[in-house]
Coordinates of C-alpha atoms in Angstrom, one line a residue:
M13 CA 31.3 15.0 16.1
K14 CA 29.0 12.3 17.5
L15 CA 26.6 10.4 15.2
Q16 CA 23.5 8.8 16.5
A17 CA 23.1 5.1 16.1
P18 CA 20.6 4.0 13.5
G19 CA 17.1 3.0 14.7
K20 CA 15.0 0.1 13.7
A21 CA 15.3 -0.9 10.0
S22 CA 12.4 0.3 8.0
K23 CA 10.6 -1.6 5.2
W24 CA 10.1 1.6 3.2
F25 CA 12.5 3.3 0.9
V26 CA 13.0 7.1 1.2
Y27 CA 11.5 7.5 -2.2
Q28 CA 8.3 5.6 -1.1
K29 CA 8.1 7.7 2.1
I30 CA 8.4 11.0 0.2
V31 CA 5.7 9.9 -2.3
I32 CA 3.4 8.7 0.4
V33 CA 3.8 11.9 2.4
F34 CA 3.0 13.9 -0.7
I35 CA -0.1 11.9 -1.5
L36 CA -1.2 12.1 2.1
L37 CA -0.9 15.9 2.0
L38 CA -2.6 16.1 -1.4
L39 CA -5.5 13.7 -0.5
P40 CA -7.2 16.1 1.9
L41 CA -7.2 18.8 -0.8
I42 CA -8.5 16.4 -3.4
S43 CA -11.1 15.1 -1.0
M44 CA -12.3 18.6 -0.1
N45 CA -12.5 19.5 -3.7
I46 CA -14.6 16.4 -4.4
W47 CA -16.8 17.2 -1.5
L48 CA -17.3 20.8 -2.4
N49 CA -18.0 19.9 -6.1
Y50 CA -20.6 17.3 -5.1
K51 CA -22.0 19.5 -2.4
G52 CA -22.3 22.4 -4.9
M53 CA -23.9 20.1 -7.5
S54 CA -26.3 18.8 -5.0
V55 CA -27.3 22.3 -3.9
T56 CA -27.6 23.5 -7.5
K57 CA -29.6 20.4 -8.4
E58 CA -31.9 20.9 -5.5
S59 CA -32.3 24.6 -6.4
L60 CA -33.3 23.7 -9.9
L61 CA -35.7 21.1 -8.7
N62 CA -37.2 23.5 -6.3
S63 CA -37.6 26.0 -9.1
A64 CA -39.3 23.4 -11.3
T65 CA -41.5 22.4 -8.4
A66 CA -42.4 26.0 -7.7
G67 CA -43.2 26.7 -11.3
A68 CA -45.4 23.7 -11.7
S69 CA -47.1 24.5 -8.4
F70 CA -47.7 28.1 -9.5
Y71 CA -49.3 27.1 -12.9
S72 CA -51.4 24.3 -11.3
K73 CA -52.7 26.7 -8.7
Q74 CA -53.6 29.3 -11.5
L75 CA -55.4 26.6 -13.4
D76 CA -57.2 25.4 -10.3
K77 CA -58.3 29.0 -9.5
E78 CA -59.5 29.5 -13.0
M79 CA -61.6 26.3 -12.8
Y80 CA -63.0 27.4 -9.5
F81 CA -63.9 30.7 -10.9
I82 CA -65.7 29.1 -13.8
R83 CA -67.6 26.8 -11.4
N84 CA -68.6 29.8 -9.3
L85 CA -69.9 31.6 -12.3
Q86 CA -71.9 28.5 -13.2
L87 CA -73.4 28.3 -9.8
Q88 CA -74.2 32.0 -9.8
L89 CA -75.9 31.5 -13.2
L90 CA -78.1 28.7 -11.7
N91 CA -79.2 31.1 -9.0
D92 CA -79.9 33.9 -11.4
K93 CA -83.5 35.3 -10.6
D94 CA -84.5 35.5 -14.3
L95 CA -83.5 31.9 -14.8
Q96 CA -85.3 30.9 -11.6
K97 CA -88.4 32.7 -12.8
L98 CA -88.3 30.9 -16.1
S99 CA -88.0 27.6 -14.3
F100 CA -90.9 28.2 -11.8
R101 CA -93.3 30.3 -13.9
G102 CA -92.4 29.1 -17.4
S103 CA -95.8 27.8 -18.4
M104 CA -97.6 30.8 -16.9
L105 CA -95.6 33.5 -18.5
E106 CA -96.9 35.5 -21.4
N107 CA -94.9 35.4 -24.6
Y108 CA -93.5 38.8 -24.2
E109 CA -92.4 38.2 -20.6
E110 CA -90.9 34.8 -21.5
V111 CA -88.9 36.3 -24.4
E112 CA -87.7 39.1 -22.1
L113 CA -86.5 36.6 -19.5
I114 CA -84.8 34.4 -22.1
D115 CA -83.0 37.4 -23.5
Q116 CA -81.8 38.2 -19.9
V117 CA -80.5 34.7 -19.6
R118 CA -78.8 34.9 -22.9
D119 CA -77.0 38.1 -21.8
R120 CA -75.8 36.3 -18.7
L121 CA -74.5 33.4 -20.8
A122 CA -72.7 35.9 -23.0
T123 CA -71.1 37.5 -20.0
L124 CA -70.1 34.1 -18.7
M125 CA -68.5 33.4 -22.1
V126 CA -66.2 36.4 -22.0
S127 CA -65.3 36.0 -18.3
S128 CA -62.8 33.2 -19.1
E129 CA -60.7 32.2 -22.1
Y130 CA -61.2 28.6 -21.1
I131 CA -64.9 28.7 -21.9
V132 CA -65.9 27.6 -25.4
S133 CA -69.6 27.6 -25.0
A134 CA -72.2 27.8 -22.3
G135 CA -75.9 27.0 -22.1
V136 CA -78.9 26.1 -20.0
Y137 CA -81.9 23.8 -20.3
V138 CA -85.1 24.9 -18.7
K139 CA -87.5 22.0 -18.4
D140 CA -90.7 24.1 -17.8
I141 CA -90.4 26.0 -21.1
G142 CA -88.9 23.0 -22.9
K143 CA -86.1 25.0 -24.4
T144 CA -82.3 25.1 -24.4
I145 CA -80.6 28.5 -24.3
S146 CA -77.0 28.3 -25.7
T147 CA -74.3 30.7 -26.8
T148 CA -73.8 28.6 -29.9
T149 CA -77.2 27.4 -31.0
G150 CA -79.3 30.1 -29.5
V151 CA -82.8 29.3 -28.1
T152 CA -83.9 25.8 -29.3
N153 CA -86.9 23.7 -28.5
T154 CA -86.3 20.3 -27.0
P155 CA -85.5 17.6 -27.8
N156 CA -82.4 18.6 -29.8
K157 CA -78.9 17.3 -30.3
E158 CA -77.4 19.5 -27.6
M159 CA -80.0 18.3 -25.1
E160 CA -79.4 14.7 -26.1
R161 CA -75.6 15.0 -25.6
I162 CA -76.0 16.6 -22.2
S163 CA -78.5 13.9 -21.2
S164 CA -76.2 11.1 -22.2
M165 CA -73.3 12.6 -20.2
M166 CA -75.5 13.1 -17.1
A167 CA -76.3 9.4 -17.2
V168 CA -72.8 8.5 -16.0
M169 CA -72.7 7.3 -12.4
P170 CA -71.4 8.1 -10.0
K171 CA -71.4 11.8 -10.8
P172 CA -67.9 13.0 -11.9
S173 CA -66.6 16.5 -11.3
F174 CA -66.6 17.0 -15.0
Y175 CA -68.0 15.3 -18.0
R176 CA -66.4 14.1 -21.3
S177 CA -67.9 13.7 -24.7
G178 CA -65.3 12.4 -27.0
E179 CA -62.5 15.0 -26.8
R180 CA -64.8 17.6 -25.4
I181 CA -64.9 18.6 -21.7
F182 CA -68.0 19.9 -19.9
L183 CA -68.9 21.2 -16.5
I184 CA -72.6 20.4 -15.8
E185 CA -74.7 21.5 -12.8
T186 CA -78.4 21.1 -12.1
E187 CA -80.9 23.0 -9.9
N188 CA -84.6 22.7 -8.8
N189 CA -84.5 18.9 -8.9
G190 CA -83.4 18.8 -12.5
G191 CA -85.6 21.6 -13.6
I192 CA -82.5 23.6 -14.7
W193 CA -79.4 22.3 -16.3
S194 CA -76.3 24.5 -16.7
Y195 CA -73.5 23.2 -19.0
I196 CA -70.2 24.9 -19.8
E197 CA -67.7 23.5 -22.4
I198 CA -64.1 23.9 -21.4
S199 CA -61.6 24.6 -24.2
R200 CA -59.4 21.6 -24.7
T201 CA -57.0 23.7 -26.7
K202 CA -56.7 26.3 -24.0
L203 CA -56.1 23.6 -21.4
L204 CA -53.4 22.0 -23.5
G205 CA -51.9 25.4 -24.1
A206 CA -51.7 26.0 -20.3
L207 CA -50.0 22.6 -19.9
S208 CA -47.6 23.4 -22.6
E209 CA -46.7 26.6 -20.9
I210 CA -45.8 24.6 -17.8
A211 CA -43.8 22.1 -19.9
K212 CA -41.7 25.0 -21.3
L213 CA -40.1 25.5 -17.9
Y214 CA -37.6 22.8 -18.9
P215 CA -36.7 21.2 -22.2
E216 CA -37.6 17.5 -22.5
S217 CA -40.3 17.9 -19.9
E218 CA -44.0 16.9 -20.3
V219 CA -47.2 17.7 -18.4
L220 CA -50.4 15.8 -18.1
L221 CA -53.8 16.0 -16.4
G222 CA -55.3 12.8 -15.2
S223 CA -56.7 10.7 -12.4
K224 CA -56.7 7.1 -11.3
E225 CA -60.3 6.6 -12.5
G226 CA -60.2 8.6 -15.7
G227 CA -56.6 8.0 -16.7
T228 CA -54.8 10.6 -18.8
I229 CA -57.2 13.4 -19.8
L230 CA -54.7 15.8 -21.4
T231 CA -51.0 15.5 -22.1
T232 CA -48.3 17.4 -23.9
A233 CA -46.3 14.2 -24.6
P234 CA -46.3 13.0 -28.2
R235 CA -47.1 9.5 -26.9
A236 CA -50.1 9.1 -24.7
D237 CA -49.0 5.7 -23.4
E238 CA -45.8 7.4 -22.0
S239 CA -47.9 9.7 -19.9
S240 CA -50.1 6.9 -18.8
E241 CA -47.1 5.0 -17.5
I242 CA -45.9 8.0 -15.6
L243 CA -49.4 8.7 -14.2
S244 CA -49.7 5.0 -13.1
H245 CA -46.3 5.1 -11.4
I246 CA -47.0 8.3 -9.4
L247 CA -50.5 7.2 -8.4
D248 CA -49.4 3.7 -7.4
N249 CA -46.4 5.0 -5.5
P250 CA -47.5 8.3 -3.9
S251 CA -44.9 10.5 -2.4
P252 CA -45.2 11.2 1.4
E253 CA -44.8 14.9 0.6
Q254 CA -46.1 16.2 -2.7
S255 CA -43.6 19.1 -2.5
V256 CA -40.8 16.6 -2.8
P257 CA -40.3 15.4 -6.4
A258 CA -40.5 11.6 -7.0
T259 CA -38.3 9.6 -9.3
G260 CA -39.2 7.1 -12.0
K261 CA -37.8 5.4 -15.0
L262 CA -39.3 5.1 -18.4
D263 CA -37.6 3.4 -21.4
G264 CA -34.3 3.5 -19.6
V265 CA -34.6 7.3 -18.8
D266 CA -34.7 8.6 -15.3
Y267 CA -37.4 11.3 -14.6
F268 CA -38.2 13.7 -11.8
I269 CA -41.9 13.6 -11.3
I270 CA -43.7 16.6 -9.8
Q271 CA -47.4 16.2 -8.8
N272 CA -49.9 18.9 -8.0
E273 CA -53.7 18.7 -7.4
V274 CA -56.2 20.6 -9.5
S275 CA -59.0 20.1 -7.0
A276 CA -61.6 22.0 -9.0
L277 CA -61.5 19.1 -11.5
H278 CA -60.4 16.4 -9.0
L279 CA -57.4 15.8 -11.3
S280 CA -53.7 15.5 -10.8
L281 CA -51.4 17.8 -12.7
V282 CA -48.1 15.8 -13.2
M283 CA -44.9 17.3 -14.6
Y284 CA -42.1 14.9 -15.4
V285 CA -38.6 16.1 -16.4
N286 CA -35.7 14.2 -17.7
Q287 CA -33.1 14.1 -14.9
N288 CA -30.3 14.7 -17.4
E289 CA -32.1 17.8 -18.4
I290 CA -32.0 19.1 -14.8
T291 CA -28.3 18.3 -14.4
R292 CA -27.2 19.5 -17.8
P293 CA -26.3 22.9 -16.6
L294 CA -24.0 21.2 -14.1
S295 CA -22.2 19.1 -16.8
Q296 CA -19.7 21.8 -17.4
F297 CA -18.8 21.8 -13.7
I298 CA -18.5 18.0 -13.7
T299 CA -16.2 18.2 -16.7
W300 CA -14.0 20.7 -15.0
F301 CA -14.0 18.6 -11.8
Y302 CA -12.9 15.5 -13.6
T303 CA -10.3 17.6 -15.5
L304 CA -8.9 18.9 -12.2
F305 CA -9.0 15.4 -10.7
I306 CA -7.0 13.9 -13.7
L307 CA -4.7 16.9 -13.5
A308 CA -4.1 16.2 -9.8
V309 CA -3.4 12.5 -10.5
T310 CA -1.1 13.5 -13.3
V311 CA 0.8 15.8 -10.9
M312 CA 1.2 13.0 -8.4
V313 CA 2.5 10.6 -11.1
L314 CA 4.9 13.2 -12.5
Y315 CA 6.1 14.1 -8.9
S316 CA 6.6 10.4 -8.1
F317 CA 8.5 9.9 -11.4
S318 CA 10.7 13.0 -10.8
V319 CA 11.5 12.0 -7.2
N320 CA 12.3 8.5 -8.4
L321 CA 14.6 9.9 -11.1
M322 CA 16.3 12.6 -9.0
I323 CA 16.5 10.9 -5.6
H324 CA 15.5 7.2 -5.6
R325 CA 17.7 6.1 -8.5
P326 CA 20.9 7.8 -7.2
L327 CA 20.2 6.5 -3.7
S328 CA 19.6 3.0 -5.0
K329 CA 22.8 3.2 -6.9
L330 CA 24.6 4.2 -3.7
V331 CA 23.0 1.5 -1.6
K332 CA 23.9 -1.2 -4.2
A333 CA 27.5 0.1 -4.1
F334 CA 27.6 -0.3 -0.3
H335 CA 26.1 -3.8 -0.6
M336 CA 28.9 -4.7 -3.0
I337 CA 31.5 -3.3 -0.5
E338 CA 29.9 -5.5 2.2
T339 CA 30.7 -8.5 0.0
D340 CA 34.4 -7.4 -0.1
N341 CA 34.2 -6.2 -3.7
L342 CA 36.2 -3.0 -3.6
N343 CA 36.7 -2.8 -7.4
I344 CA 33.7 -0.5 -7.8
M345 CA 33.2 3.1 -9.0
I346 CA 29.9 5.0 -9.3
E347 CA 29.6 7.2 -12.4
S348 CA 27.8 10.5 -12.0
R349 CA 26.6 12.5 -15.0
S350 CA 24.9 15.2 -13.0
K351 CA 26.5 18.0 -11.1
D352 CA 24.2 18.0 -8.1
E353 CA 24.7 16.9 -4.5
F354 CA 24.8 13.3 -5.5
H355 CA 27.8 14.0 -7.7
Y356 CA 29.7 15.1 -4.6
V357 CA 28.5 12.0 -2.7
F358 CA 29.4 9.6 -5.5
N359 CA 32.9 11.2 -5.8
G360 CA 33.3 10.9 -2.0
F361 CA 32.2 7.2 -2.2
N362 CA 34.7 6.5 -5.0
R363 CA 37.5 8.1 -3.0
M364 CA 36.5 6.2 0.1
A365 CA 36.4 2.9 -1.8
F366 CA 39.8 3.6 -3.3
K367 CA 41.4 4.5 0.0
L368 CA 39.8 1.5 1.7
K369 CA 41.1 -0.8 -1.0
H370 CA 44.6 0.7 -0.7
S371 CA 44.5 0.5 3.1
I372 CA 43.4 -3.2 3.0
E373 CA 46.1 -4.0 0.5
E374 CA 48.8 -2.3 2.6
N375 CA 47.5 -4.0 5.8
Y376 CA 47.4 -7.4 4.1
E377 CA 50.9 -7.0 2.8
Q378 CA 52.1 -6.0 6.2
K379 CA 50.4 -9.0 7.8
I380 CA 52.1 -11.4 5.3
A381 CA 55.4 -9.7 5.9
L382 CA 54.9 -10.0 9.6
Q383 CA 54.2 -13.7 9.3
H384 CA 57.4 -14.2 7.3
S385 CA 59.4 -12.1 9.7
Q386 CA 58.1 -14.1 12.7
L387 CA 59.0 -17.4 11.1
K388 CA 62.4 -16.1 10.2
Q389 CA 62.9 -14.8 13.7
L390 CA 61.9 -18.1 15.1
Q391 CA 64.2 -20.0 12.8
S392 CA 67.0 -17.6 13.7
Q393 CA 66.5 -18.3 17.4
I394 CA 68.5 -21.6 17.3
N395 CA 70.0 -22.1 20.7
P396 CA 73.8 -22.2 20.2
H397 CA 74.1 -23.8 23.6
F398 CA 71.9 -26.7 22.4
L399 CA 74.2 -27.1 19.3
Y400 CA 77.4 -27.0 21.5
N401 CA 76.0 -29.6 23.9
S402 CA 75.0 -31.9 21.1
F403 CA 78.4 -31.8 19.5
F404 CA 80.0 -32.4 22.9
N405 CA 77.8 -35.4 23.5
I406 CA 78.9 -36.8 20.1
Y407 CA 82.5 -36.2 21.1
M408 CA 82.1 -38.0 24.3
M409 CA 80.4 -41.0 22.7
C410 CA 83.2 -41.3 20.2
K411 CA 85.7 -41.0 23.0
V412 CA 84.2 -44.0 24.9
G413 CA 83.7 -46.0 21.7
D414 CA 79.8 -45.8 21.6
S415 CA 79.8 -45.3 17.8
D416 CA 76.2 -46.4 17.4
S417 CA 74.8 -43.8 19.8
A418 CA 77.1 -41.2 18.2
A419 CA 75.8 -42.1 14.7
E420 CA 72.2 -42.0 15.9
L421 CA 72.6 -38.6 17.5
S422 CA 74.4 -37.2 14.5
Q423 CA 71.7 -38.4 12.2
K424 CA 68.9 -36.9 14.4
L425 CA 70.8 -33.7 14.8
G426 CA 71.3 -33.4 11.0
S427 CA 67.7 -34.1 10.4
Y428 CA 66.7 -31.5 13.0
Y429 CA 68.8 -28.7 11.6
Q430 CA 67.9 -29.5 8.0
Y431 CA 64.2 -29.1 8.9
I432 CA 64.5 -25.7 10.8
T433 CA 66.8 -24.2 8.2
R434 CA 64.8 -25.2 5.2
S435 CA 63.6 -22.2 3.2
G436 CA 60.6 -23.7 1.5
S437 CA 56.9 -23.5 2.1
D438 CA 55.7 -21.9 5.3
E439 CA 53.2 -24.8 5.7
V440 CA 54.0 -28.6 5.9
P441 CA 52.0 -31.7 6.4
F442 CA 51.2 -32.3 10.0
Y443 CA 52.9 -35.6 10.2
T444 CA 56.2 -33.9 9.1
E445 CA 55.9 -31.3 11.8
Y446 CA 55.1 -34.0 14.4
K447 CA 58.1 -36.1 13.3
H448 CA 60.4 -33.1 13.6
A449 CA 59.2 -32.6 17.2
L450 CA 59.9 -36.2 17.9
D451 CA 63.4 -35.9 16.4
Y452 CA 64.0 -33.1 18.9
C453 CA 62.8 -35.3 21.7
D454 CA 65.1 -38.1 20.6
I455 CA 68.1 -35.7 20.7
Q456 CA 67.2 -34.5 24.2
G457 CA 66.5 -38.1 25.3
I458 CA 70.1 -39.0 24.3
R459 CA 71.5 -36.0 26.0
F460 CA 69.5 -36.6 29.2
S461 CA 69.2 -40.3 29.0
N462 CA 70.1 -40.7 32.7
R463 CA 67.2 -38.6 33.9
I464 CA 64.7 -37.3 31.2
T465 CA 62.6 -39.4 28.9
Y466 CA 59.5 -38.9 26.7
E467 CA 56.4 -40.8 25.7
H468 CA 54.3 -40.2 22.6
K469 CA 51.3 -41.5 20.8
E470 CA 51.6 -42.5 17.1
I471 CA 49.3 -40.4 14.8
S472 CA 46.8 -42.6 13.2
D473 CA 43.4 -40.8 13.1
I474 CA 44.6 -37.5 11.6
P475 CA 43.9 -37.0 7.9
P476 CA 47.1 -36.9 5.8
F477 CA 46.0 -33.8 3.9
I478 CA 46.1 -31.5 6.9
T479 CA 48.9 -29.0 6.8
V480 CA 50.2 -26.7 9.6
P481 CA 52.7 -23.8 9.9
R482 CA 56.3 -24.9 10.4
L483 CA 57.9 -25.0 13.9
I484 CA 54.8 -24.9 16.0
I485 CA 55.2 -28.1 18.1
Q486 CA 59.0 -28.1 18.7
P487 CA 59.0 -24.8 20.7
I488 CA 56.4 -26.3 23.1
V489 CA 58.5 -29.5 23.6
E490 CA 61.6 -27.4 23.9
N491 CA 60.0 -25.3 26.7
A492 CA 59.2 -28.5 28.6
F493 CA 62.8 -29.8 28.4
E494 CA 64.4 -26.5 29.2
H495 CA 62.3 -25.2 32.1
A496 CA 60.4 -28.1 33.6
F497 CA 63.4 -29.9 35.0
E498 CA 65.8 -27.0 35.9
D499 CA 66.0 -28.4 39.4
G500 CA 67.8 -31.5 38.2
M501 CA 65.1 -33.9 39.1
E502 CA 65.5 -37.5 38.2
E503 CA 62.9 -39.5 36.2
G504 CA 61.6 -36.5 34.3
E505 CA 58.9 -37.4 31.8
V506 CA 57.5 -35.5 28.7
Y507 CA 54.2 -36.7 27.2
I508 CA 53.2 -35.9 23.6
S509 CA 49.8 -36.8 22.1
S510 CA 47.6 -35.6 19.2
D511 CA 44.0 -36.1 18.0
Y512 CA 41.6 -34.8 15.4
R513 CA 37.8 -34.6 15.7
D514 CA 34.9 -32.4 14.6
G515 CA 37.3 -30.2 12.5
Q516 CA 39.6 -29.5 15.4
L517 CA 43.3 -30.6 15.6
R518 CA 44.8 -30.8 19.1
V519 CA 48.4 -31.5 20.2
T520 CA 49.0 -31.9 23.9
V521 CA 52.5 -31.6 25.5
E522 CA 52.7 -32.4 29.3
D523 CA 55.5 -32.8 31.8
N524 CA 55.8 -34.0 35.4
G525 CA 58.1 -31.1 36.5
K526 CA 57.7 -29.8 40.1
L527 CA 58.8 -26.2 39.6
L528 CA 55.5 -24.8 38.2
T529 CA 53.7 -22.6 40.7
N530 CA 50.2 -21.1 40.4
E531 CA 51.7 -17.7 40.1
M532 CA 53.9 -18.8 37.3
L533 CA 51.0 -20.5 35.5
Q534 CA 48.8 -17.3 35.8
C535 CA 51.7 -15.1 34.6
L536 CA 52.2 -17.3 31.5
R537 CA 48.4 -17.1 30.8
D538 CA 48.5 -13.4 31.0
K539 CA 51.4 -13.2 28.5
L540 CA 49.5 -15.4 26.1
A541 CA 46.4 -13.2 26.4
M542 CA 48.3 -9.9 26.1
D543 CA 48.4 -7.9 22.9
S544 CA 51.3 -9.2 20.8
K545 CA 52.5 -5.6 20.2
H546 CA 53.6 -5.2 23.8
I547 CA 55.6 -8.5 24.3
E548 CA 58.5 -10.2 22.8
K549 CA 57.5 -12.7 20.1
T550 CA 59.6 -15.7 21.2
G551 CA 58.9 -19.4 22.2
L552 CA 55.3 -20.2 23.2
I553 CA 54.1 -16.6 22.7
N554 CA 55.4 -16.5 19.1
V555 CA 53.6 -19.8 18.3
N556 CA 50.4 -18.6 19.9
N557 CA 50.4 -15.4 17.9
R558 CA 51.1 -17.2 14.7
L559 CA 48.2 -19.6 15.2
Q560 CA 45.7 -16.9 16.1
L561 CA 46.8 -14.7 13.2
K562 CA 46.3 -17.5 10.7
Y563 CA 43.3 -19.5 12.1
G564 CA 41.5 -16.8 14.1
P565 CA 39.8 -16.9 17.5
G566 CA 39.5 -20.3 19.1
S567 CA 43.0 -21.4 17.8
G568 CA 46.3 -21.0 19.7
L569 CA 47.9 -22.3 22.9
F570 CA 45.9 -23.0 26.0
I571 CA 47.8 -23.9 29.2
S572 CA 46.8 -25.6 32.5
R573 CA 48.3 -27.8 35.1
S574 CA 49.0 -31.3 34.0
D575 CA 47.6 -34.4 35.8
Y576 CA 51.3 -35.4 36.1
G577 CA 52.0 -32.3 38.2
G578 CA 53.8 -30.1 35.7
L579 CA 52.6 -27.8 32.8
K580 CA 50.1 -28.9 30.2
V581 CA 50.1 -27.1 26.8
D582 CA 47.2 -27.7 24.4
L583 CA 47.9 -26.6 20.8
I584 CA 44.5 -26.2 19.1
I585 CA 43.8 -25.4 15.4
I586 CA 40.3 -25.0 14.1
I587 CA 40.4 -26.3 10.6
D588 CA 36.7 -26.7 9.6
G589 CA 36.4 -26.9 5.8
I590 CA 39.9 -28.1 5.1
E591 CA 38.8 -31.7 4.7
E592 CA 35.9 -30.6 2.4
A593 CA 38.1 -28.4 0.3
S594 CA 40.7 -31.2 -0.1
S595 CA 38.0 -33.7 -1.1
C596 CA 36.8 -31.3 -3.8
T597 CA 40.4 -30.9 -5.1
D598 CA 40.7 -34.6 -5.4
C599 CA 37.5 -34.7 -7.4

């Protein structure tokens, strides 16, 4: 089974991704719901406004038609032949004929009265006969109060489309250069009733009749100043299209204002409706909309919480456990109270951590045992031939009476074997290991005093607290004595030096032997680089493996050709941090 390599690390957790995807999927639905609700509210609101506009327009047109009808009747009355005869022949008529004509005019006025419910009274003034004929006062000689009232209203300039006397409203027309006056009083109560019928289209709506010059004539509002403000607003800010309702604000309340013209009276019929009243039927839908919106938000919150509880928390617990394993903390176990898939994953993790800990412990123990076995193996590889030769040299020295040399060789030999057979710590101070190598050189120098010598540098710049594994320098020196001069060359030299800098300890062993070829050098390099499982762990290879095992890459043996002509072996140990650790211990 092949697993794909992980891609680029993401900043988002799985939990966050799931919630974001859910919200992204839900947002279009919520947005569409919002759009549909507002679109429906807008359409409904527009329909209600259109209905209100149509109702106001219908009533205003009815009122306008009624006023036109009354004016036409008034004009027909002025052109009545009986009234014209009274005006032209009034002074020449006999009493009987005059009375008959007056009665005919009175009948026409009575007919005019019943033709419209908006007419309160009607009358005419005929100058030639000096009388007023009225449906309320009858036939009266002038001057009289009715004549005086009409005269005072007609004195207003310029001539209005209608006249006002206190709360009373009149339509006045003249004929024959003022020889005939026709006046009709319009019922204020009936007009106000008509306006009230329009206002009943919507609660909290009012209707007024007025003009810019005359102000508010009639209004259904309890406060006349309120209507005046509305009238001023609509006349000062005329709408481009009268069919489109305007908006205005009065005492903090927003109104829709619908204006229609009553051209028969040269007045504007204005209906203003509280906006809240128009939208009140939509309030139930708005309430349901916000309820659904809150419900959607609640669902998102509950979904996020459930995903966090069921997925994110177990995953976070698992990720934290893996982080702890990365810090080499294997004493960890995840508890699982549920019986879902995470229960299986947690149990698998616990088994994995236990097996990993057990495997590491076994591997560590095997590594320690291997180190001990390698050291014991190296210690057991004491060359018997070297021991026999050394004892033979002591025998010959005693034979010839060189007791001082025999004593020195015996002392060096005893010190040498005491060191390699000591079963103490695996690590010793560097200067002790270095001294042991020099003891070996002294022994070999006595044995081969006629042809092999050695030179060494005293250790002075190496900190005394540095420790190294036992028996790592002597095998290198032994290799030089045993193999560099097998051809029996005279004046053989072995050179030993050491230094310490930048956390790196270096011991160099060189010789001037002539037997080393390039092929032999490369073969030895290959053996040092080869896996330790496939070669015999003796001599230089054993030392190299031990150093790499203990100190890691960068440490070990590195060989090259010496400037003296033979083999050069550099023993390198990377010991960064040892000095710092030792200093802290001293503190």
